[in-house]
PDB file of C-alpha atoms in Angstrom:
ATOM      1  CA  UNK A   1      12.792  -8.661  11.271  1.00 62.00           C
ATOM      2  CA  UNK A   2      11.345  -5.705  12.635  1.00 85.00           C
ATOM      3  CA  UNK A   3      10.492  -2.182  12.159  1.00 93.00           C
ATOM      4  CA  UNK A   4      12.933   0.660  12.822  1.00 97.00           C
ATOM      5  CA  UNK A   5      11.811   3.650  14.458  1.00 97.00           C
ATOM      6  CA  UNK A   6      13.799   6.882  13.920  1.00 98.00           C
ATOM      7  CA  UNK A   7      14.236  10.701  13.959  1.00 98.00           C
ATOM      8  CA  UNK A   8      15.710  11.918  10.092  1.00 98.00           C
ATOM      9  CA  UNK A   9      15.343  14.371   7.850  1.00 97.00           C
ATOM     10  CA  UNK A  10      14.499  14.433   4.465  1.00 98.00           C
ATOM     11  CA  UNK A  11      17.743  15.072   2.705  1.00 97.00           C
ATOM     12  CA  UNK A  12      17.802  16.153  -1.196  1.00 96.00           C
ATOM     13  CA  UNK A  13      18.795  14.024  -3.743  1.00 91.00           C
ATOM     14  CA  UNK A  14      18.585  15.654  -6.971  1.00 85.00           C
ATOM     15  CA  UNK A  15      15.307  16.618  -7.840  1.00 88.00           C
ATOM     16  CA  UNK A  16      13.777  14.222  -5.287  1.00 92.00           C
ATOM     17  CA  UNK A  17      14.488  13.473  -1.412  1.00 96.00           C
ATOM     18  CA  UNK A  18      15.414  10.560   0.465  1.00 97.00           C
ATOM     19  CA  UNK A  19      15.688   8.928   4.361  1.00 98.00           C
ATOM     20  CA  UNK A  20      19.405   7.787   4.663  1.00 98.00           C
ATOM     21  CA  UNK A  21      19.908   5.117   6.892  1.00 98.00           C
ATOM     22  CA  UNK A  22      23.102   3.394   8.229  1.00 97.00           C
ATOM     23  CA  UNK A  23      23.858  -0.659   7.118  1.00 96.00           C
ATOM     24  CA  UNK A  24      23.267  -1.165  10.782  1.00 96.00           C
ATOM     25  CA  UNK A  25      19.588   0.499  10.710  1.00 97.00           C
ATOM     26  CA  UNK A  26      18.798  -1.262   7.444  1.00 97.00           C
ATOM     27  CA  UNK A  27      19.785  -4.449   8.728  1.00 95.00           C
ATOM     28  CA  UNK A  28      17.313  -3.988  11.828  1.00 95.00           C
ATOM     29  CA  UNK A  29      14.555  -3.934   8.788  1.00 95.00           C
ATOM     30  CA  UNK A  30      15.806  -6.788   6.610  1.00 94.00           C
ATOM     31  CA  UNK A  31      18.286  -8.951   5.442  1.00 92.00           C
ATOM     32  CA  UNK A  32      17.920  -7.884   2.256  1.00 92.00           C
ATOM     33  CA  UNK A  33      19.787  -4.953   0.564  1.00 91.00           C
ATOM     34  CA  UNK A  34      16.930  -3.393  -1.422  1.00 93.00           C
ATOM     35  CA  UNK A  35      13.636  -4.164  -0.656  1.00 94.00           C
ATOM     36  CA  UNK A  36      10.101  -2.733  -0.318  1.00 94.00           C
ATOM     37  CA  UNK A  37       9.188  -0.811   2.595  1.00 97.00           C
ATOM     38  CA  UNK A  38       6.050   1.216   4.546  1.00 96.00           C
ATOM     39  CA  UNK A  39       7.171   4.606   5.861  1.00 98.00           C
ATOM     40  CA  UNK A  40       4.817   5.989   8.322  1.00 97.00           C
ATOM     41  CA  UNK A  41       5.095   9.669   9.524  1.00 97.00           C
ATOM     42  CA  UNK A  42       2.008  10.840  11.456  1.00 94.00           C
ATOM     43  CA  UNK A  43      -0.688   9.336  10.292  1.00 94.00           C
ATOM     44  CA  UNK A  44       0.627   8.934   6.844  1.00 96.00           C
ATOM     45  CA  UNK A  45       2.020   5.655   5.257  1.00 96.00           C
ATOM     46  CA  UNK A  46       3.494   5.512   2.095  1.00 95.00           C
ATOM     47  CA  UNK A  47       4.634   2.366   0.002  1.00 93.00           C
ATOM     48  CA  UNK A  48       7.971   3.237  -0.908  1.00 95.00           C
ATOM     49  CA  UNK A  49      11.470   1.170  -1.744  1.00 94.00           C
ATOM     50  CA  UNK A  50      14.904   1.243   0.192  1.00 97.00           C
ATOM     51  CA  UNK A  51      17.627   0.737  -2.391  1.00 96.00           C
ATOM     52  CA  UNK A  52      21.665   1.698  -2.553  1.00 95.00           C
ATOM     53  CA  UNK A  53      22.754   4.612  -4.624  1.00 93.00           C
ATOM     54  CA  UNK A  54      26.025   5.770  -4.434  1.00 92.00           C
ATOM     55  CA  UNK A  55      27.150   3.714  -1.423  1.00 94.00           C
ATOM     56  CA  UNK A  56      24.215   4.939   0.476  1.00 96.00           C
ATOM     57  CA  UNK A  57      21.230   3.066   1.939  1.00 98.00           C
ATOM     58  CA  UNK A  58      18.459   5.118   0.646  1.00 97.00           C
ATOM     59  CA  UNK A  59      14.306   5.681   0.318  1.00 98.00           C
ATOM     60  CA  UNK A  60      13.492   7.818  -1.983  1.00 96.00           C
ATOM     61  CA  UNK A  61      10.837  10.341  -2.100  1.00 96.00           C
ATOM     62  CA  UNK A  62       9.179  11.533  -5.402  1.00 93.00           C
ATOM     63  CA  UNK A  63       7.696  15.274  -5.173  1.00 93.00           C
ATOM     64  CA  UNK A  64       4.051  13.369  -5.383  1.00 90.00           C
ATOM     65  CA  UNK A  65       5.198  11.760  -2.312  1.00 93.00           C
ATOM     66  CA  UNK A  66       6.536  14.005  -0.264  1.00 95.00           C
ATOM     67  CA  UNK A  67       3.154  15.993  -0.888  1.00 94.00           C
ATOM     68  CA  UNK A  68       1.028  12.837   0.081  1.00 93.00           C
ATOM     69  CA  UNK A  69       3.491  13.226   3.359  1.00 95.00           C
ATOM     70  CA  UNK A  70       3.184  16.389   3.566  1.00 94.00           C
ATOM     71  CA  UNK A  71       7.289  16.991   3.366  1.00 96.00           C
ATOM     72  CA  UNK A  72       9.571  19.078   2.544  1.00 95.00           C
ATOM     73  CA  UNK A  73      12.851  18.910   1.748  1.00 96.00           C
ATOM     74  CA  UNK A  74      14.807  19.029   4.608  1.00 96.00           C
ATOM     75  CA  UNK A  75      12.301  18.320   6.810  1.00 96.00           C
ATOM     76  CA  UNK A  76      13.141  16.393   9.856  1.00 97.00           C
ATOM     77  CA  UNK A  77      10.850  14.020  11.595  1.00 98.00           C
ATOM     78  CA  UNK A  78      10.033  10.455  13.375  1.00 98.00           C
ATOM     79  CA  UNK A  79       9.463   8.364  11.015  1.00 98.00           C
ATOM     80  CA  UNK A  80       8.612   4.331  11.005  1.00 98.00           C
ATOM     81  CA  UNK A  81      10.158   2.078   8.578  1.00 98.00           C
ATOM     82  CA  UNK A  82       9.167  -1.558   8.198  1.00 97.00           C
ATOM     83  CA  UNK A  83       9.534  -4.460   5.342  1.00 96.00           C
ATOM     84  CA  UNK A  84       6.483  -3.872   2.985  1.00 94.00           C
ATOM     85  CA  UNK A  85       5.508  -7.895   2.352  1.00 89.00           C
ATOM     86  CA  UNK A  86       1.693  -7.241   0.759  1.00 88.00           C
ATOM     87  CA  UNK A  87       1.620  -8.073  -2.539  1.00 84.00           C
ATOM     88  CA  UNK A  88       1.610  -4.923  -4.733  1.00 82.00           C
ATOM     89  CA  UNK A  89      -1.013  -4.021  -7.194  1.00 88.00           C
ATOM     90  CA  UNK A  90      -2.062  -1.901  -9.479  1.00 91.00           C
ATOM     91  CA  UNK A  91      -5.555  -0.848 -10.266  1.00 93.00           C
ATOM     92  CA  UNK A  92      -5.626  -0.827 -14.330  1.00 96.00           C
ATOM     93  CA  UNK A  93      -7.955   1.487 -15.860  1.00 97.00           C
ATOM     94  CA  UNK A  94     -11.245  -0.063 -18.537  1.00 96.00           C
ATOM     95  CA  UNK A  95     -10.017   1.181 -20.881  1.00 96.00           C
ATOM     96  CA  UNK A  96      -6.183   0.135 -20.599  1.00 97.00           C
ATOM     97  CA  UNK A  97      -7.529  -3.165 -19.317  1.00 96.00           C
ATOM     98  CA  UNK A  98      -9.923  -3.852 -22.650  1.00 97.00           C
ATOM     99  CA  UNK A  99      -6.898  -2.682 -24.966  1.00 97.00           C
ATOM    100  CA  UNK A 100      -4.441  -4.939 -23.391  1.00 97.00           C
ATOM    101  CA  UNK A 101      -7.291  -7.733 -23.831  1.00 97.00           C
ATOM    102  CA  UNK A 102      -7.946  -7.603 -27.076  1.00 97.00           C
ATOM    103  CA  UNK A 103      -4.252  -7.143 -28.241  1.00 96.00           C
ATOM    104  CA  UNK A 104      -3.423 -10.269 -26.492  1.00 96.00           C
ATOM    105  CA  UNK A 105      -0.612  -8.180 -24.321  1.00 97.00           C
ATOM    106  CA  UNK A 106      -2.296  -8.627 -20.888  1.00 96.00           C
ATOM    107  CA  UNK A 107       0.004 -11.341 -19.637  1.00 96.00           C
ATOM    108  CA  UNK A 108       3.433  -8.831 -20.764  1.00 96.00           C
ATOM    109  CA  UNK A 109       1.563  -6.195 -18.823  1.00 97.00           C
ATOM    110  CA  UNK A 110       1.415  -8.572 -15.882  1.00 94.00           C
ATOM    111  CA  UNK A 111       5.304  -9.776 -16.495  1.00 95.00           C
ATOM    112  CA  UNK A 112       6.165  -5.529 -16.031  1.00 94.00           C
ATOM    113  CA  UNK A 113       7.670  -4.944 -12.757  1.00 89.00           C
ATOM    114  CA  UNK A 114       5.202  -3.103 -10.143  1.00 86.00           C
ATOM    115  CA  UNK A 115       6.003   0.390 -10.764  1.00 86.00           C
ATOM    116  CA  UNK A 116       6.201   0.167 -14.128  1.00 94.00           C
ATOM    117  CA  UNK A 117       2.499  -1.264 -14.284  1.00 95.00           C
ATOM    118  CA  UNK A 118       1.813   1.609 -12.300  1.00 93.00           C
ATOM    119  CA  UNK A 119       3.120   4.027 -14.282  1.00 94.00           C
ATOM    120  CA  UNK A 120       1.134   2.585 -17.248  1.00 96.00           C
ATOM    121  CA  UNK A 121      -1.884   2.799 -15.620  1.00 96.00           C
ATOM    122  CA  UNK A 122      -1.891   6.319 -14.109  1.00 95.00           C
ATOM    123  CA  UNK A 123      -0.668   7.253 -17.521  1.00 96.00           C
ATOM    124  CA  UNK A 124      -3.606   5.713 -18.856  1.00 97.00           C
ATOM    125  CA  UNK A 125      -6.079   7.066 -15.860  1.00 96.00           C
ATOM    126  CA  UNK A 126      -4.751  10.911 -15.535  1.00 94.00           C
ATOM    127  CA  UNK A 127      -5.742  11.356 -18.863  1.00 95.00           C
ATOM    128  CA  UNK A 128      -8.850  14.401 -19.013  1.00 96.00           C
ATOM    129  CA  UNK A 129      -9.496  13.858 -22.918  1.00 97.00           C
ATOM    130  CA  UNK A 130     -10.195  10.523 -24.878  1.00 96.00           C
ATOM    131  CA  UNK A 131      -7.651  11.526 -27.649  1.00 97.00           C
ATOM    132  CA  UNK A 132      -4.919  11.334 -25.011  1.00 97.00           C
ATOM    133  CA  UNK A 133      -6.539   8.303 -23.044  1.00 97.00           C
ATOM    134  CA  UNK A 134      -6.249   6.310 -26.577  1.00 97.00           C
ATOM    135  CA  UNK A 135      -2.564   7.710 -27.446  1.00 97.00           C
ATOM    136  CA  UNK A 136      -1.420   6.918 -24.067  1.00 97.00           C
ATOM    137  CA  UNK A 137      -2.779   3.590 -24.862  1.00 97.00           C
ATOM    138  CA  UNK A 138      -1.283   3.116 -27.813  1.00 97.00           C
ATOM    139  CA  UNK A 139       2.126   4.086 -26.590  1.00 97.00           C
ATOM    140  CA  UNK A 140       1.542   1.051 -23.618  1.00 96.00           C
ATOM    141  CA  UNK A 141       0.562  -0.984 -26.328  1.00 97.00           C
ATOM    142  CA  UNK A 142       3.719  -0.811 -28.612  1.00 96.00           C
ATOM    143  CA  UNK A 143       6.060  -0.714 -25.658  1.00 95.00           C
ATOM    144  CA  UNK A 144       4.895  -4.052 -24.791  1.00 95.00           C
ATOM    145  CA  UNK A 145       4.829  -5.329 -28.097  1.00 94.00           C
ATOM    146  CA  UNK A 146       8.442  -4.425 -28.184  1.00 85.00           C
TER     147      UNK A 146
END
């Protein structure tokens, strides 16, 4: 497949925003129906995820992202969309990393999907004191424990 290469706008969707595309334009991407994807606008990439909501062919666009884009919503603008195939990672914290170690929970962390291991270790990384570092920690740890 190949990468699409189109003028859109950033519609709202909820509290977030999203690039609609057509069945036709996702199709031009991927054979898949959902799937991982690089959005470029400018010089800006992001690592985002096309997926169907409401009948709809959609990427979504947290507020974090749309400020790493430097969007608004509304916004229009040429954007490039193309299938994301690198693997994903996540850069886990020390400390997370040591916890889920010696608790004998690093390969559940590894069986999370991508975004949720993300969202465990920014958790884990935004934290400015140590007391909310180690309850943040904590919390990972007894989620995974189930």
């Amino acid at each position: 497949m190949s990468e699409l290469r189109i003028r859109t706008v950033l519609e709202p969707m909820g509290p977030a925003g999203a690039i609609v595309l057509t069945d036709a334009q996702v199709a031009e991407v991927s054979t898949a129906k959902a799937f991982p994807v690089t959005v470029t606008i400018g010089a800006n990439t992001a690592r985002l995820r096309l997926g169907r909501m409401g009948g709809k062919n959609l990427i979504g666009f947290s507020k974090a992202n749309r400020t790493a884009m430097g969007l608004e919503l509304g916004d229009e603008f040429d954007a490039v969309i193309a299938a994301d195939t690198a693997e994903r990672t996540v850069e886990v914290p020390e400390a997370l990393s040591s916890a889920l170690a010696d608790a004998g929970l690093t390969a559940a962390y590894e069986a999370l999907s991508f975004t949720r291991r993300k969202e465990l270790a920014v958790s884990v990384a935004d934290a400015k004191q140590d007391a909310t570092r180690e309850r943040r920690i904590a919390k990972a740890l007894d989620e995974l424990r189930g």
